[in-house]
């Protein structure tokens, strides 16, 4: 039997309305018909109690939407308080000996209090004890009657009651706003919730939701914006019997008595059904042909000469039809005559699917130290013939203060098509897509993605896009596949890609593999290949990643290279098995890339690059000093690093670099396809800026001419293993410190394979290693950034009319908007006498290589971590022996080129190559 307060009788619930107890003026009211009241009113705490028992996430949604469930206790308390002649400021409630008891104060006149009881029959009263027993008229507990009483007592009471009852309101609610500041991402003042990704429901739509892994069907009552601006739908289950089986007995009884069960759920938890679902087969008793054996089970399907039954424990079993009773065989035949399969939904384009994990193959990973894989020969990918050199992107509407931002440029493997992913807005952002035909230069119409959507991947050749809903914390698990058709996004399918029984939820990354398969990397470190046309999980494996997943697919599309925390594993996607594993000790992986012949692998980690021979699994080259987590592509025997540098990895030599004419466009999303480099360029100022996609041949004529001029690159080697070097110190350190420093550096050179000779014994071919650690002879002027700097006012406009970014700290602007003179206020000039701490290699009077810390005129420094500008000054004006001891030496050193260490550079714009530069007085 449910207690009056929805709690066991032994539990007391105290409700304080305000103030302190005044025992001398207290009145006790005992309700004699509590059970009648409970039976007559809705079970308003049922939803929270049920969801708390089976689904923590939905329970949290229910709590935030209906935090104060209106129980019979609350209604009775308000009725007694509003009827009292005095202004009752204190009230508490308890169940004592099974009797619902209210204690109210202050009540000065007990007699007047008795006369005010017009909401039921006074059964008995005791003036000396100030106790009254009342049988309440249940009709008086109706909300409209309570509100009428409150309005008679004044606006304050009416407002209080309205606020109290609003916890059960189904009326649309405004977006949550903190302190009058901007809304959170995905929130707006007047959101059209049904325009958001996965929230396009209408009243009456049939949907499916999984509760503890069990499917339940419901209908949509409403769709609204919920907590943190997330779209939520009000769902009413069409049948509560399946849910009752999942609950403990006390909740089962309460749910049986409820007229309906309706709750709020995040929209991405729901699977839209094409219509009312077919009536499912009910559990029945099946009997064998002998009549000796019986089992309770539910028909699932017919499989040849057998039938598949689902037992009460959830397990499936296959039984030959010949072994069933005549009645059971007739039942199966009847089902077959009625419909081909009454329990299977027919697949239609754009249909929401239920994720099917039933036949998934789990790939067990091993991390072997031995490399046993021999990559097969793969055909060279054919490059599409392209005539377009430049395509201007459409400019989306609704831009932020710095215009549209290009998030991604996905180019098809053959280089024939591309998809540009753009974003507009500052806080309330929106994503836009545009497909480009790189063969002809044509561009499809710009597409506005649904609100609250995040693009995970785009396949230009298949015209497919993978999306998920934008979520605070990126915990969304529903994957949407849509198709780019004539400037619109047509739904293909969607399904919940969450891994069953996982603790962490959310999609980290996705990669469209072909016209029917997609790879999904979840936050629980599970990687799953799905057939998105059926919603079936095909393969899955577990690979822990420290940061974002690293994914590479070979040109044939058969082999997946997946970068994990301790290894890069190779998965055969056709066979569904691991074929190789490359162990590593990198702190993180930035990028992995495969050459077109499936012979070499390139890995970026931090500021390092490595190449691996896939025939042996051995690292062939280790390169240092690159931009952090650089993008890397193979260009024949060379590498294209960070889409800017052509590098000969075996030396290593920086041969050429590409520089954008617009300094704001260094993040140019360049991609190498065939022998063409496609890149994005941004032109225009701030909100008027637009983007173009351009291409240049790689290498072009100037690069080929320079390579021919350089000839054999072996001639550029200036130092290699076993070459003699002498180590000389030029420091102002004390003698003991200098000796320890020189000994440590000598040990480093010797360990790298170089031959150390004394200065007096060196011949003319020996290179001199100069260890410098001393204060400079002349002061220099440097610029140091201030994280707490505020931009100066440029005019006398009122503060409210100043641009919004003027109140942001400097660090917030470092990665947004154009850089240049308009941001000079972040930097201040300081004249200092620096400490130069470096190691250089000299041949005669010429410095041919250097490493370490050299402070030069005009150099800029930004505080690291919690440093202040003064900390930076201290850092660069003191000896930095630690930096010298961290020296990493390559196996050989090469002569650097005259153009920033390279042998030439090309200046790029939206129209292609502006000019080539080969060094002083050699501009082409």
CSV table of N, CA and C in Angstrom, one decimal, residues 651-734:
chain,number,residue,atom,x,y,z
A,651,UNK,N,67.6,12.1,-45.1
A,651,UNK,CA,68.8,12.9,-44.9
A,651,UNK,C,68.9,13.6,-43.5
A,652,UNK,N,68.0,14.3,-42.9
A,652,UNK,CA,66.8,14.9,-43.6
A,652,UNK,C,67.2,16.3,-44.1
A,653,UNK,N,66.5,16.7,-45.1
A,653,UNK,CA,66.7,18.0,-45.7
A,653,UNK,C,65.3,18.7,-46.0
A,654,UNK,N,65.1,19.9,-45.6
A,654,UNK,CA,64.0,20.7,-45.9
A,654,UNK,C,64.3,21.3,-47.3
A,655,UNK,N,63.5,20.8,-48.3
A,655,UNK,CA,63.8,21.2,-49.7
A,655,UNK,C,63.0,22.4,-50.2
A,656,UNK,N,61.8,22.5,-49.7
A,656,UNK,CA,60.9,23.6,-50.3
A,656,UNK,C,59.8,23.9,-49.2
A,657,UNK,N,59.3,25.1,-49.3
A,657,UNK,CA,58.2,25.4,-48.4
A,657,UNK,C,57.2,26.3,-49.2
A,658,UNK,N,55.9,26.2,-48.8
A,658,UNK,CA,54.8,27.0,-49.4
A,658,UNK,C,54.3,27.9,-48.3
A,659,UNK,N,54.2,29.2,-48.7
A,659,UNK,CA,53.8,30.2,-47.7
A,659,UNK,C,52.5,30.9,-48.3
A,660,UNK,N,51.5,31.1,-47.4
A,660,UNK,CA,50.3,31.8,-47.9
A,660,UNK,C,50.5,33.3,-47.9
A,661,UNK,N,50.0,33.9,-48.9
A,661,UNK,CA,50.2,35.4,-49.1
A,661,UNK,C,49.4,36.1,-48.0
A,662,UNK,N,48.3,35.5,-47.5
A,662,UNK,CA,47.5,36.1,-46.5
A,662,UNK,C,47.9,35.4,-45.2
A,663,UNK,N,48.5,36.1,-44.3
A,663,UNK,CA,49.0,35.5,-43.0
A,663,UNK,C,48.0,34.9,-42.2
A,664,UNK,N,46.7,35.3,-42.4
A,664,UNK,CA,45.6,34.7,-41.6
A,664,UNK,C,45.2,33.3,-42.1
A,665,UNK,N,45.8,32.8,-43.2
A,665,UNK,CA,45.3,31.6,-43.8
A,665,UNK,C,46.3,30.5,-43.7
A,666,UNK,N,47.2,30.5,-42.6
A,666,UNK,CA,48.1,29.4,-42.5
A,666,UNK,C,47.4,28.1,-42.2
A,667,UNK,N,46.3,28.1,-41.5
A,667,UNK,CA,45.5,26.9,-41.3
A,667,UNK,C,44.7,26.6,-42.6
A,668,UNK,N,45.4,26.2,-43.7
A,668,UNK,CA,44.7,26.2,-45.0
A,668,UNK,C,44.2,24.8,-45.4
A,669,UNK,N,44.1,23.8,-44.5
A,669,UNK,CA,43.5,22.6,-44.8
A,669,UNK,C,43.9,22.0,-46.1
A,670,UNK,N,45.2,22.0,-46.3
A,670,UNK,CA,45.8,21.5,-47.6
A,670,UNK,C,45.7,20.0,-47.6
A,671,UNK,N,45.5,19.5,-48.8
A,671,UNK,CA,45.5,18.0,-49.0
A,671,UNK,C,46.1,17.7,-50.3
A,672,UNK,N,47.0,16.7,-50.3
A,672,UNK,CA,47.7,16.2,-51.5
A,672,UNK,C,46.9,15.1,-52.1
A,673,UNK,N,46.5,15.2,-53.4
A,673,UNK,CA,45.8,14.2,-54.1
A,673,UNK,C,46.5,14.1,-55.5
A,674,UNK,N,47.1,12.9,-55.7
A,674,UNK,CA,47.8,12.7,-56.9
A,674,UNK,C,49.0,13.6,-56.9
A,675,UNK,N,49.2,14.4,-57.9
A,675,UNK,CA,50.3,15.4,-58.0
A,675,UNK,C,49.7,16.8,-57.8
A,676,UNK,N,48.6,17.0,-57.2
A,676,UNK,CA,48.0,18.3,-56.9
A,676,UNK,C,47.9,18.6,-55.5
A,677,UNK,N,48.2,19.8,-55.1
A,677,UNK,CA,48.0,20.2,-53.7
A,677,UNK,C,46.8,21.1,-53.7
A,678,UNK,N,45.7,20.7,-53.0
A,678,UNK,CA,44.5,21.5,-52.9
A,678,UNK,C,44.6,22.2,-51.5
A,679,UNK,N,44.2,23.5,-51.5
A,679,UNK,CA,44.3,24.2,-50.2
A,679,UNK,C,43.2,25.3,-50.2
A,680,UNK,N,43.0,25.8,-49.0
A,680,UNK,CA,42.0,26.8,-48.8
A,680,UNK,C,42.7,28.1,-48.5
A,681,UNK,N,42.1,29.2,-49.0
A,681,UNK,CA,42.7,30.5,-48.7
A,681,UNK,C,41.5,31.4,-48.3
A,682,UNK,N,41.8,32.2,-47.3
A,682,UNK,CA,40.8,33.2,-46.8
A,682,UNK,C,41.2,34.6,-47.2
A,683,UNK,N,40.2,35.3,-47.7
A,683,UNK,CA,40.5,36.7,-48.2
A,683,UNK,C,39.4,37.6,-47.8
A,684,UNK,N,39.7,38.8,-47.6
A,684,UNK,CA,38.7,39.8,-47.0
A,684,UNK,C,39.0,40.0,-45.6
A,685,UNK,N,38.2,40.9,-45.0
A,685,UNK,CA,38.4,41.3,-43.6
A,685,UNK,C,37.2,40.9,-42.8
A,686,UNK,N,37.5,40.3,-41.6
A,686,UNK,CA,36.5,40.0,-40.6
A,686,UNK,C,35.3,39.4,-41.1
A,687,UNK,N,34.1,40.0,-40.9
A,687,UNK,CA,32.8,39.4,-41.2
A,687,UNK,C,32.6,39.3,-42.7
A,688,UNK,N,33.4,40.1,-43.5
A,688,UNK,CA,33.2,40.1,-44.9
A,688,UNK,C,34.2,39.1,-45.6
A,689,UNK,N,34.9,38.3,-44.8
A,689,UNK,CA,35.9,37.4,-45.4
A,689,UNK,C,35.2,36.2,-46.0
A,690,UNK,N,35.8,35.6,-47.1
A,690,UNK,CA,35.3,34.5,-47.8
A,690,UNK,C,36.4,33.5,-48.0
A,691,UNK,N,36.1,32.3,-48.5
A,691,UNK,CA,37.0,31.3,-48.7
A,691,UNK,C,37.0,30.8,-50.2
A,692,UNK,N,38.2,30.4,-50.6
A,692,UNK,CA,38.4,29.8,-51.9
A,692,UNK,C,39.2,28.5,-51.8
A,693,UNK,N,38.9,27.6,-52.7
A,693,UNK,CA,39.6,26.3,-52.8
A,693,UNK,C,40.4,26.4,-54.1
A,694,UNK,N,41.8,26.2,-53.9
A,694,UNK,CA,42.6,26.3,-55.1
A,694,UNK,C,43.6,25.1,-55.2
A,695,UNK,N,44.3,25.0,-56.3
A,695,UNK,CA,45.2,23.9,-56.4
A,695,UNK,C,46.4,24.3,-57.2
A,696,UNK,N,47.5,23.7,-57.0
A,696,UNK,CA,48.8,23.9,-57.7
A,696,UNK,C,49.4,22.5,-58.0
A,697,UNK,N,50.1,22.3,-59.0
A,697,UNK,CA,50.9,21.1,-59.2
A,697,UNK,C,52.0,20.9,-58.3
A,698,UNK,N,52.2,19.7,-57.8
A,698,UNK,CA,53.4,19.5,-56.9
A,698,UNK,C,54.2,18.3,-57.4
A,699,UNK,N,55.5,18.5,-57.7
A,699,UNK,CA,56.2,19.7,-57.7
A,699,UNK,C,55.9,20.5,-59.0
A,700,UNK,N,56.0,21.8,-58.9
A,700,UNK,CA,55.9,22.6,-60.1
A,700,UNK,C,57.3,22.9,-60.7
A,701,UNK,N,57.3,23.6,-61.8
A,701,UNK,CA,58.6,23.8,-62.5
A,701,UNK,C,59.7,24.3,-61.7
A,702,UNK,N,59.5,25.3,-60.9
A,702,UNK,CA,60.6,25.9,-60.1
A,702,UNK,C,61.2,24.9,-59.1
A,703,UNK,N,60.3,24.0,-58.6
A,703,UNK,CA,60.8,23.0,-57.6
A,703,UNK,C,61.6,21.9,-58.4
A,704,UNK,N,61.2,21.5,-59.6
A,704,UNK,CA,61.9,20.5,-60.3
A,704,UNK,C,63.2,21.1,-60.8
A,705,UNK,N,63.3,22.4,-61.2
A,705,UNK,CA,64.5,23.0,-61.6
A,705,UNK,C,65.5,23.0,-60.4
A,706,UNK,N,65.0,23.3,-59.2
A,706,UNK,CA,65.9,23.4,-58.0
A,706,UNK,C,66.4,22.0,-57.7
A,707,UNK,N,65.6,21.0,-57.8
A,707,UNK,CA,66.0,19.6,-57.5
A,707,UNK,C,67.1,19.2,-58.5
A,708,UNK,N,66.9,19.5,-59.7
A,708,UNK,CA,67.9,19.2,-60.7
A,708,UNK,C,69.2,19.9,-60.4
A,709,UNK,N,69.1,21.2,-60.0
A,709,UNK,CA,70.3,21.9,-59.6
A,709,UNK,C,71.1,21.3,-58.4
A,710,UNK,N,70.3,20.9,-57.4
A,710,UNK,CA,70.9,20.3,-56.2
A,710,UNK,C,71.6,19.0,-56.6
A,711,UNK,N,71.1,18.2,-57.6
A,711,UNK,CA,71.7,17.0,-57.9
A,711,UNK,C,71.6,15.9,-56.9
A,712,UNK,N,72.7,15.2,-56.6
A,712,UNK,CA,72.8,14.2,-55.6
A,712,UNK,C,72.7,14.8,-54.2
A,713,UNK,N,71.7,14.4,-53.5
A,713,UNK,CA,71.5,15.1,-52.1
A,713,UNK,C,72.5,14.6,-51.2
A,714,UNK,N,73.3,13.5,-51.5
A,714,UNK,CA,74.4,13.1,-50.6
A,714,UNK,C,75.4,14.2,-50.5
A,715,UNK,N,75.5,15.1,-51.5
A,715,UNK,CA,76.5,16.1,-51.5
A,715,UNK,C,76.2,17.2,-50.5
A,716,UNK,N,74.9,17.2,-50.0
A,716,UNK,CA,74.5,18.2,-49.0
A,716,UNK,C,74.8,17.7,-47.6
A,717,UNK,N,75.2,16.5,-47.4
A,717,UNK,CA,75.5,16.0,-46.0
A,717,UNK,C,76.8,16.7,-45.5
A,718,UNK,N,76.8,17.3,-44.4
A,718,UNK,CA,77.9,17.9,-43.8
A,718,UNK,C,78.5,17.2,-42.6
A,719,UNK,N,77.7,16.3,-42.0
A,719,UNK,CA,78.2,15.6,-40.9
A,719,UNK,C,77.5,14.3,-40.8
A,720,UNK,N,78.2,13.2,-40.6
A,720,UNK,CA,77.5,11.9,-40.5
A,720,UNK,C,78.3,11.0,-39.4
A,721,UNK,N,77.7,9.9,-39.1
A,721,UNK,CA,78.3,9.0,-38.1
A,721,UNK,C,79.8,8.7,-38.5
A,722,UNK,N,80.6,8.7,-37.4
A,722,UNK,CA,82.1,8.4,-37.5
A,722,UNK,C,82.9,9.6,-38.0
A,723,UNK,N,82.2,10.7,-38.3
A,723,UNK,CA,83.0,11.9,-38.7
A,723,UNK,C,83.6,12.5,-37.4
A,724,UNK,N,84.8,13.1,-37.5
A,724,UNK,CA,85.5,13.7,-36.4
A,724,UNK,C,84.9,15.1,-36.0
A,725,UNK,N,84.8,15.3,-34.7
A,725,UNK,CA,84.3,16.7,-34.2
A,725,UNK,C,85.2,17.0,-33.0
A,726,UNK,N,85.4,18.3,-32.8
A,726,UNK,CA,86.0,18.8,-31.6
A,726,UNK,C,85.0,19.6,-30.9
A,727,UNK,N,85.0,19.6,-29.6
A,727,UNK,CA,84.1,20.3,-28.7
A,727,UNK,C,84.8,21.4,-28.0
A,728,UNK,N,84.3,22.6,-28.2
A,728,UNK,CA,84.9,23.8,-27.6
A,728,UNK,C,83.9,24.6,-26.8
A,729,UNK,N,84.2,25.1,-25.7
A,729,UNK,CA,83.3,25.8,-24.8
A,729,UNK,C,83.5,27.3,-24.9
A,730,UNK,N,82.5,28.1,-24.9
A,730,UNK,CA,82.5,29.5,-24.8
A,730,UNK,C,81.5,30.0,-23.8
A,731,UNK,N,81.8,29.9,-22.5
A,731,UNK,CA,80.8,30.2,-21.5
A,731,UNK,C,81.4,31.2,-20.4
A,732,UNK,N,80.5,31.7,-19.6
A,732,UNK,CA,80.9,32.5,-18.5
A,732,UNK,C,80.5,31.8,-17.2
A,733,UNK,N,80.3,30.5,-17.3
A,733,UNK,CA,79.9,29.7,-16.1
A,733,UNK,C,81.2,29.4,-15.3
A,734,UNK,N,81.0,29.0,-14.0
A,734,UNK,CA,82.2,28.6,-13.2
A,734,UNK,C,82.8,27.4,-13.8
